[in-house]
Amino acid sequence: MDRQQAVETLKKYNTVPFHIRHAYTVEGVMRWYANELGFGDEADFWATVGLMHDVDFEMWPEEHCQKAQELLREAGFDERFIHAVCSHGFGLCSDVEPEHQMEKVLFAADELTGLIWAAAKMRPSKSVMDMDVSSVKKKFKDKKFAAGCSRDVIKDGAERLGWSLEELLEKTLEAMKSCESSVNEQMEGLEE
């Protein structure tokens, strides 16, 4: 499946700009990680998993990662892809454990991108480009800030990768900086 078909599938089940922005962001973050971690030959796969990871969340939040399996099979995605998507909800809404490096990265970075984006929206620039890791750490420690972003999942994700929390924060912020302009371009014309 090419990217355009994946985007069409995503938008079939997601209309809220917030969810579409999150999908584009995680797509870009996953592409950055694939290249950064030596999996450049799989960058398209990593990115598409990132793009589609919440395909079912907007319409079926109570069945998140369960309904995705059905939707992705119907769209023609293979079982490896479906396993990867469902693994990001491990312990929350899925019993599919992240096994491969890509799945561990998605598990760790998904929640964190939400927290970083929430912090960016509060900045005068509304951007991650002028954000540093100390700002992310401060927001991470404030349990009331972006309370829906599970700090436990983020910490568990760092551990699964064998990274310190700080390393995960730094890398994910850098990954978000790498794709922000592309995400903004793709969001043009969508109400936010």
PDB file of C-alpha atoms in Angstrom:
ATOM      1  CA  MET A   1       0.000   0.000   0.000  1.00  0.00           C
ATOM      2  CA  ASP A   2       1.407   3.381  -0.939  1.00  0.00           C
ATOM      3  CA  ARG A   3       1.313   6.432   1.300  1.00  0.00           C
ATOM      4  CA  GLN A   4      -1.612   8.066  -0.507  1.00  0.00           C
ATOM      5  CA  GLN A   5      -3.753   4.957   0.031  1.00  0.00           C
ATOM      6  CA  ALA A   6      -2.737   4.877   3.697  1.00  0.00           C
ATOM      7  CA  VAL A   7      -3.677   8.555   4.136  1.00  0.00           C
ATOM      8  CA  GLU A   8      -7.046   7.905   2.464  1.00  0.00           C
ATOM      9  CA  THR A   9      -7.672   4.997   4.841  1.00  0.00           C
ATOM     10  CA  LEU A  10      -6.669   7.143   7.817  1.00  0.00           C
ATOM     11  CA  LYS A  11      -8.996   9.966   6.760  1.00  0.00           C
ATOM     12  CA  LYS A  12     -11.854   7.557   6.169  1.00  0.00           C
ATOM     13  CA  TYR A  13     -11.965   7.016   9.944  1.00  0.00           C
ATOM     14  CA  ASN A  14     -10.442  10.288  11.209  1.00  0.00           C
ATOM     15  CA  THR A  15     -11.804  13.764  10.535  1.00  0.00           C
ATOM     16  CA  VAL A  16     -10.719  15.728  13.611  1.00  0.00           C
ATOM     17  CA  PRO A  17      -7.623  17.808  12.716  1.00  0.00           C
ATOM     18  CA  PHE A  18      -6.013  17.059  16.105  1.00  0.00           C
ATOM     19  CA  HIS A  19      -6.014  13.313  15.328  1.00  0.00           C
ATOM     20  CA  ILE A  20      -4.772  13.820  11.787  1.00  0.00           C
ATOM     21  CA  ARG A  21      -1.929  16.075  13.015  1.00  0.00           C
ATOM     22  CA  HIS A  22      -0.972  13.451  15.589  1.00  0.00           C
ATOM     23  CA  ALA A  23      -0.900  10.763  12.873  1.00  0.00           C
ATOM     24  CA  TYR A  24       1.313  12.892  10.607  1.00  0.00           C
ATOM     25  CA  THR A  25       3.582  13.743  13.536  1.00  0.00           C
ATOM     26  CA  VAL A  26       4.047  10.140  14.630  1.00  0.00           C
ATOM     27  CA  GLU A  27       4.640   9.196  10.985  1.00  0.00           C
ATOM     28  CA  GLY A  28       7.471  11.737  10.743  1.00  0.00           C
ATOM     29  CA  VAL A  29       8.889  10.779  14.129  1.00  0.00           C
ATOM     30  CA  MET A  30       8.954   7.104  13.184  1.00  0.00           C
ATOM     31  CA  ARG A  31      10.681   7.876   9.865  1.00  0.00           C
ATOM     32  CA  TRP A  32      13.331   9.899  11.738  1.00  0.00           C
ATOM     33  CA  TYR A  33      13.880   7.078  14.240  1.00  0.00           C
ATOM     34  CA  ALA A  34      14.181   4.465  11.477  1.00  0.00           C
ATOM     35  CA  ASN A  35      16.923   6.470   9.813  1.00  0.00           C
ATOM     36  CA  GLU A  36      18.602   7.437  13.102  1.00  0.00           C
ATOM     37  CA  LEU A  37      18.702   3.870  14.432  1.00  0.00           C
ATOM     38  CA  GLY A  38      20.023   2.230  11.267  1.00  0.00           C
ATOM     39  CA  PHE A  39      16.735   0.948   9.840  1.00  0.00           C
ATOM     40  CA  GLY A  40      16.633   3.337   6.882  1.00  0.00           C
ATOM     41  CA  ASP A  41      15.701   0.532   4.501  1.00  0.00           C
ATOM     42  CA  GLU A  42      12.510   0.098   6.556  1.00  0.00           C
ATOM     43  CA  ALA A  43      11.783   3.813   6.983  1.00  0.00           C
ATOM     44  CA  ASP A  44       8.617   3.698   4.879  1.00  0.00           C
ATOM     45  CA  PHE A  45       7.271   0.792   6.924  1.00  0.00           C
ATOM     46  CA  TRP A  46       8.085   2.507  10.235  1.00  0.00           C
ATOM     47  CA  ALA A  47       6.508   5.750   9.008  1.00  0.00           C
ATOM     48  CA  THR A  48       3.335   4.072   7.765  1.00  0.00           C
ATOM     49  CA  VAL A  49       2.885   2.252  11.067  1.00  0.00           C
ATOM     50  CA  GLY A  50       3.235   5.636  12.763  1.00  0.00           C
ATOM     51  CA  LEU A  51       0.695   7.172  10.407  1.00  0.00           C
ATOM     52  CA  MET A  52      -1.873   4.429  10.981  1.00  0.00           C
ATOM     53  CA  HIS A  53      -1.313   3.649  14.671  1.00  0.00           C
ATOM     54  CA  ASP A  54      -4.496   5.385  15.883  1.00  0.00           C
ATOM     55  CA  VAL A  55      -6.669   4.595  12.845  1.00  0.00           C
ATOM     56  CA  ASP A  56      -9.524   3.400  15.087  1.00  0.00           C
ATOM     57  CA  PHE A  57      -9.172   5.823  17.997  1.00  0.00           C
ATOM     58  CA  GLU A  58     -11.437   8.646  16.845  1.00  0.00           C
ATOM     59  CA  MET A  59     -14.474   6.524  16.007  1.00  0.00           C
ATOM     60  CA  TRP A  60     -13.979   3.618  18.408  1.00  0.00           C
ATOM     61  CA  PRO A  61     -12.010   4.889  21.446  1.00  0.00           C
ATOM     62  CA  GLU A  62     -13.382   2.100  23.652  1.00  0.00           C
ATOM     63  CA  GLU A  63     -12.161  -0.497  21.129  1.00  0.00           C
ATOM     64  CA  HIS A  64      -8.780   1.135  20.410  1.00  0.00           C
ATOM     65  CA  CYS A  65      -6.265  -1.375  19.030  1.00  0.00           C
ATOM     66  CA  GLN A  66      -9.039  -3.963  18.751  1.00  0.00           C
ATOM     67  CA  LYS A  67     -11.061  -2.368  15.950  1.00  0.00           C
ATOM     68  CA  ALA A  68      -7.791  -1.390  14.228  1.00  0.00           C
ATOM     69  CA  GLN A  69      -7.101  -5.036  13.409  1.00  0.00           C
ATOM     70  CA  GLU A  70     -10.338  -5.316  11.430  1.00  0.00           C
ATOM     71  CA  LEU A  71      -9.916  -1.944   9.686  1.00  0.00           C
ATOM     72  CA  LEU A  72      -6.312  -2.618   8.708  1.00  0.00           C
ATOM     73  CA  ARG A  73      -7.053  -6.135   7.405  1.00  0.00           C
ATOM     74  CA  GLU A  74      -9.899  -4.734   5.288  1.00  0.00           C
ATOM     75  CA  ALA A  75      -7.506  -2.105   3.915  1.00  0.00           C
ATOM     76  CA  GLY A  76      -4.988  -4.807   2.917  1.00  0.00           C
ATOM     77  CA  PHE A  77      -2.310  -4.442   5.593  1.00  0.00           C
ATOM     78  CA  ASP A  78      -0.429  -7.602   6.564  1.00  0.00           C
ATOM     79  CA  GLU A  79      -0.218  -9.246   9.981  1.00  0.00           C
ATOM     80  CA  ARG A  80       3.263  -7.859  10.720  1.00  0.00           C
ATOM     81  CA  PHE A  81       1.904  -4.342  10.210  1.00  0.00           C
ATOM     82  CA  ILE A  82      -1.199  -5.025  12.330  1.00  0.00           C
ATOM     83  CA  HIS A  83       0.923  -6.467  15.151  1.00  0.00           C
ATOM     84  CA  ALA A  84       3.102  -3.350  15.091  1.00  0.00           C
ATOM     85  CA  VAL A  85       0.109  -1.000  15.240  1.00  0.00           C
ATOM     86  CA  CYS A  86      -1.585  -2.909  18.047  1.00  0.00           C
ATOM     87  CA  SER A  87       1.585  -3.176  20.125  1.00  0.00           C
ATOM     88  CA  HIS A  88       1.585   0.566  20.842  1.00  0.00           C
ATOM     89  CA  GLY A  89      -1.415   0.087  23.147  1.00  0.00           C
ATOM     90  CA  PHE A  90       0.214  -2.677  25.202  1.00  0.00           C
ATOM     91  CA  GLY A  91      -0.958  -2.673  28.797  1.00  0.00           C
ATOM     92  CA  LEU A  92      -3.590  -0.002  28.131  1.00  0.00           C
ATOM     93  CA  CYS A  93      -5.908  -1.389  25.473  1.00  0.00           C
ATOM     94  CA  SER A  94      -3.971  -4.251  23.910  1.00  0.00           C
ATOM     95  CA  ASP A  95      -2.254  -7.435  25.013  1.00  0.00           C
ATOM     96  CA  VAL A  96       0.068  -7.332  21.976  1.00  0.00           C
ATOM     97  CA  GLU A  97       3.512  -6.687  23.432  1.00  0.00           C
ATOM     98  CA  PRO A  98       6.063  -4.565  21.552  1.00  0.00           C
ATOM     99  CA  GLU A  99       8.747  -7.008  20.393  1.00  0.00           C
ATOM    100  CA  HIS A 100      10.706  -5.446  17.544  1.00  0.00           C
ATOM    101  CA  GLN A 101      12.761  -2.267  17.822  1.00  0.00           C
ATOM    102  CA  MET A 102      10.225  -0.353  15.727  1.00  0.00           C
ATOM    103  CA  GLU A 103       7.353  -1.421  17.983  1.00  0.00           C
ATOM    104  CA  LYS A 104       9.294  -0.396  21.075  1.00  0.00           C
ATOM    105  CA  VAL A 105      10.005   3.011  19.541  1.00  0.00           C
ATOM    106  CA  LEU A 106       6.334   3.523  18.672  1.00  0.00           C
ATOM    107  CA  PHE A 107       5.277   2.450  22.162  1.00  0.00           C
ATOM    108  CA  ALA A 108       7.748   4.890  23.742  1.00  0.00           C
ATOM    109  CA  ALA A 109       7.317   7.857  21.418  1.00  0.00           C
ATOM    110  CA  ASP A 110       3.549   7.918  20.806  1.00  0.00           C
ATOM    111  CA  GLU A 111       2.511   9.274  24.212  1.00  0.00           C
ATOM    112  CA  LEU A 112       5.559  11.517  24.347  1.00  0.00           C
ATOM    113  CA  THR A 113       4.742  13.233  21.041  1.00  0.00           C
ATOM    114  CA  GLY A 114       1.395  14.203  22.555  1.00  0.00           C
ATOM    115  CA  LEU A 115       3.045  15.723  25.605  1.00  0.00           C
ATOM    116  CA  ILE A 116       5.636  17.597  23.533  1.00  0.00           C
ATOM    117  CA  TRP A 117       2.988  18.925  21.137  1.00  0.00           C
ATOM    118  CA  ALA A 118       0.838  20.116  24.060  1.00  0.00           C
ATOM    119  CA  ALA A 119       3.869  21.961  25.435  1.00  0.00           C
ATOM    120  CA  ALA A 120       4.635  23.480  22.020  1.00  0.00           C
ATOM    121  CA  LYS A 121       1.096  24.803  21.660  1.00  0.00           C
ATOM    122  CA  MET A 122       1.583  26.830  24.857  1.00  0.00           C
ATOM    123  CA  ARG A 123       4.688  28.551  23.520  1.00  0.00           C
ATOM    124  CA  PRO A 124       4.434  31.926  21.746  1.00  0.00           C
ATOM    125  CA  SER A 125       5.892  30.270  18.635  1.00  0.00           C
ATOM    126  CA  LYS A 126       3.412  27.343  18.785  1.00  0.00           C
ATOM    127  CA  SER A 127       6.379  25.283  17.618  1.00  0.00           C
ATOM    128  CA  VAL A 128       8.875  22.680  18.806  1.00  0.00           C
ATOM    129  CA  MET A 129      11.646  24.384  16.841  1.00  0.00           C
ATOM    130  CA  ASP A 130      12.633  26.690  19.715  1.00  0.00           C
ATOM    131  CA  MET A 131      12.010  24.121  22.459  1.00  0.00           C
ATOM    132  CA  ASP A 132      14.782  22.450  24.416  1.00  0.00           C
ATOM    133  CA  VAL A 133      14.780  19.229  26.377  1.00  0.00           C
ATOM    134  CA  SER A 134      14.701  21.041  29.743  1.00  0.00           C
ATOM    135  CA  SER A 135      11.274  22.444  28.806  1.00  0.00           C
ATOM    136  CA  VAL A 136      10.063  18.947  27.964  1.00  0.00           C
ATOM    137  CA  LYS A 137      11.412  17.582  31.264  1.00  0.00           C
ATOM    138  CA  LYS A 138       9.634  20.322  33.202  1.00  0.00           C
ATOM    139  CA  LYS A 139       6.305  19.528  31.531  1.00  0.00           C
ATOM    140  CA  PHE A 140       6.904  15.796  31.975  1.00  0.00           C
ATOM    141  CA  LYS A 141       7.321  16.268  35.737  1.00  0.00           C
ATOM    142  CA  ASP A 142       4.110  18.319  36.007  1.00  0.00           C
ATOM    143  CA  LYS A 143       1.525  15.543  36.332  1.00  0.00           C
ATOM    144  CA  LYS A 144      -1.338  18.004  35.768  1.00  0.00           C
ATOM    145  CA  PHE A 145       0.044  19.093  32.403  1.00  0.00           C
ATOM    146  CA  ALA A 146      -1.249  16.960  29.509  1.00  0.00           C
ATOM    147  CA  ALA A 147      -2.598  14.570  32.115  1.00  0.00           C
ATOM    148  CA  GLY A 148      -3.857  12.210  29.404  1.00  0.00           C
ATOM    149  CA  CYS A 149      -0.280  11.442  28.351  1.00  0.00           C
ATOM    150  CA  SER A 150       0.823   8.497  30.473  1.00  0.00           C
ATOM    151  CA  ARG A 151       4.186   9.143  32.085  1.00  0.00           C
ATOM    152  CA  ASP A 152       4.321   5.473  33.088  1.00  0.00           C
ATOM    153  CA  VAL A 153       4.041   4.356  29.456  1.00  0.00           C
ATOM    154  CA  ILE A 154       6.755   6.827  28.447  1.00  0.00           C
ATOM    155  CA  LYS A 155       9.077   5.596  31.211  1.00  0.00           C
ATOM    156  CA  ASP A 156       8.301   1.958  30.395  1.00  0.00           C
ATOM    157  CA  GLY A 157       8.997   2.708  26.731  1.00  0.00           C
ATOM    158  CA  ALA A 158      12.417   4.145  27.533  1.00  0.00           C
ATOM    159  CA  GLU A 159      13.225   1.064  29.619  1.00  0.00           C
ATOM    160  CA  ARG A 160      12.125  -1.307  26.833  1.00  0.00           C
ATOM    161  CA  LEU A 161      14.529   0.494  24.501  1.00  0.00           C
ATOM    162  CA  GLY A 162      17.351   0.391  27.056  1.00  0.00           C
ATOM    163  CA  TRP A 163      17.485   4.196  27.076  1.00  0.00           C
ATOM    164  CA  SER A 164      17.375   6.730  29.847  1.00  0.00           C
ATOM    165  CA  LEU A 165      14.243   8.855  30.032  1.00  0.00           C
ATOM    166  CA  GLU A 166      16.346  11.876  29.084  1.00  0.00           C
ATOM    167  CA  GLU A 167      17.635  10.113  25.961  1.00  0.00           C
ATOM    168  CA  LEU A 168      14.070   9.319  24.868  1.00  0.00           C
ATOM    169  CA  LEU A 169      12.991  12.928  25.495  1.00  0.00           C
ATOM    170  CA  GLU A 170      15.941  14.319  23.540  1.00  0.00           C
ATOM    171  CA  LYS A 171      15.546  11.979  20.586  1.00  0.00           C
ATOM    172  CA  THR A 172      11.784  12.409  20.302  1.00  0.00           C
ATOM    173  CA  LEU A 173      12.038  16.197  20.474  1.00  0.00           C
ATOM    174  CA  GLU A 174      14.686  16.091  17.737  1.00  0.00           C
ATOM    175  CA  ALA A 175      12.458  13.783  15.678  1.00  0.00           C
ATOM    176  CA  MET A 176       9.531  16.185  16.026  1.00  0.00           C
ATOM    177  CA  LYS A 177      11.711  19.100  14.955  1.00  0.00           C
ATOM    178  CA  SER A 178      12.703  17.144  11.848  1.00  0.00           C
ATOM    179  CA  CYS A 179       9.114  16.804  10.640  1.00  0.00           C
ATOM    180  CA  GLU A 180       7.295  19.876  11.959  1.00  0.00           C
ATOM    181  CA  SER A 181       7.359  21.874   8.717  1.00  0.00           C
ATOM    182  CA  SER A 182       6.156  18.868   6.703  1.00  0.00           C
ATOM    183  CA  VAL A 183       3.327  18.247   9.175  1.00  0.00           C
ATOM    184  CA  ASN A 184       2.332  21.925   9.031  1.00  0.00           C
ATOM    185  CA  GLU A 185       2.250  21.818   5.218  1.00  0.00           C
ATOM    186  CA  GLN A 186       0.050  18.724   5.250  1.00  0.00           C
ATOM    187  CA  MET A 187      -2.305  20.374   7.760  1.00  0.00           C
ATOM    188  CA  GLU A 188      -2.859  23.463   5.596  1.00  0.00           C
ATOM    189  CA  GLY A 189      -6.517  23.784   4.789  1.00  0.00           C
ATOM    190  CA  LEU A 190      -7.649  21.627   7.713  1.00  0.00           C
ATOM    191  CA  GLU A 191      -9.363  23.499  10.546  1.00  0.00           C
ATOM    192  CA  GLU A 192      -7.661  23.198  13.941  1.00  0.00           C
TER     193      GLU A 192
END
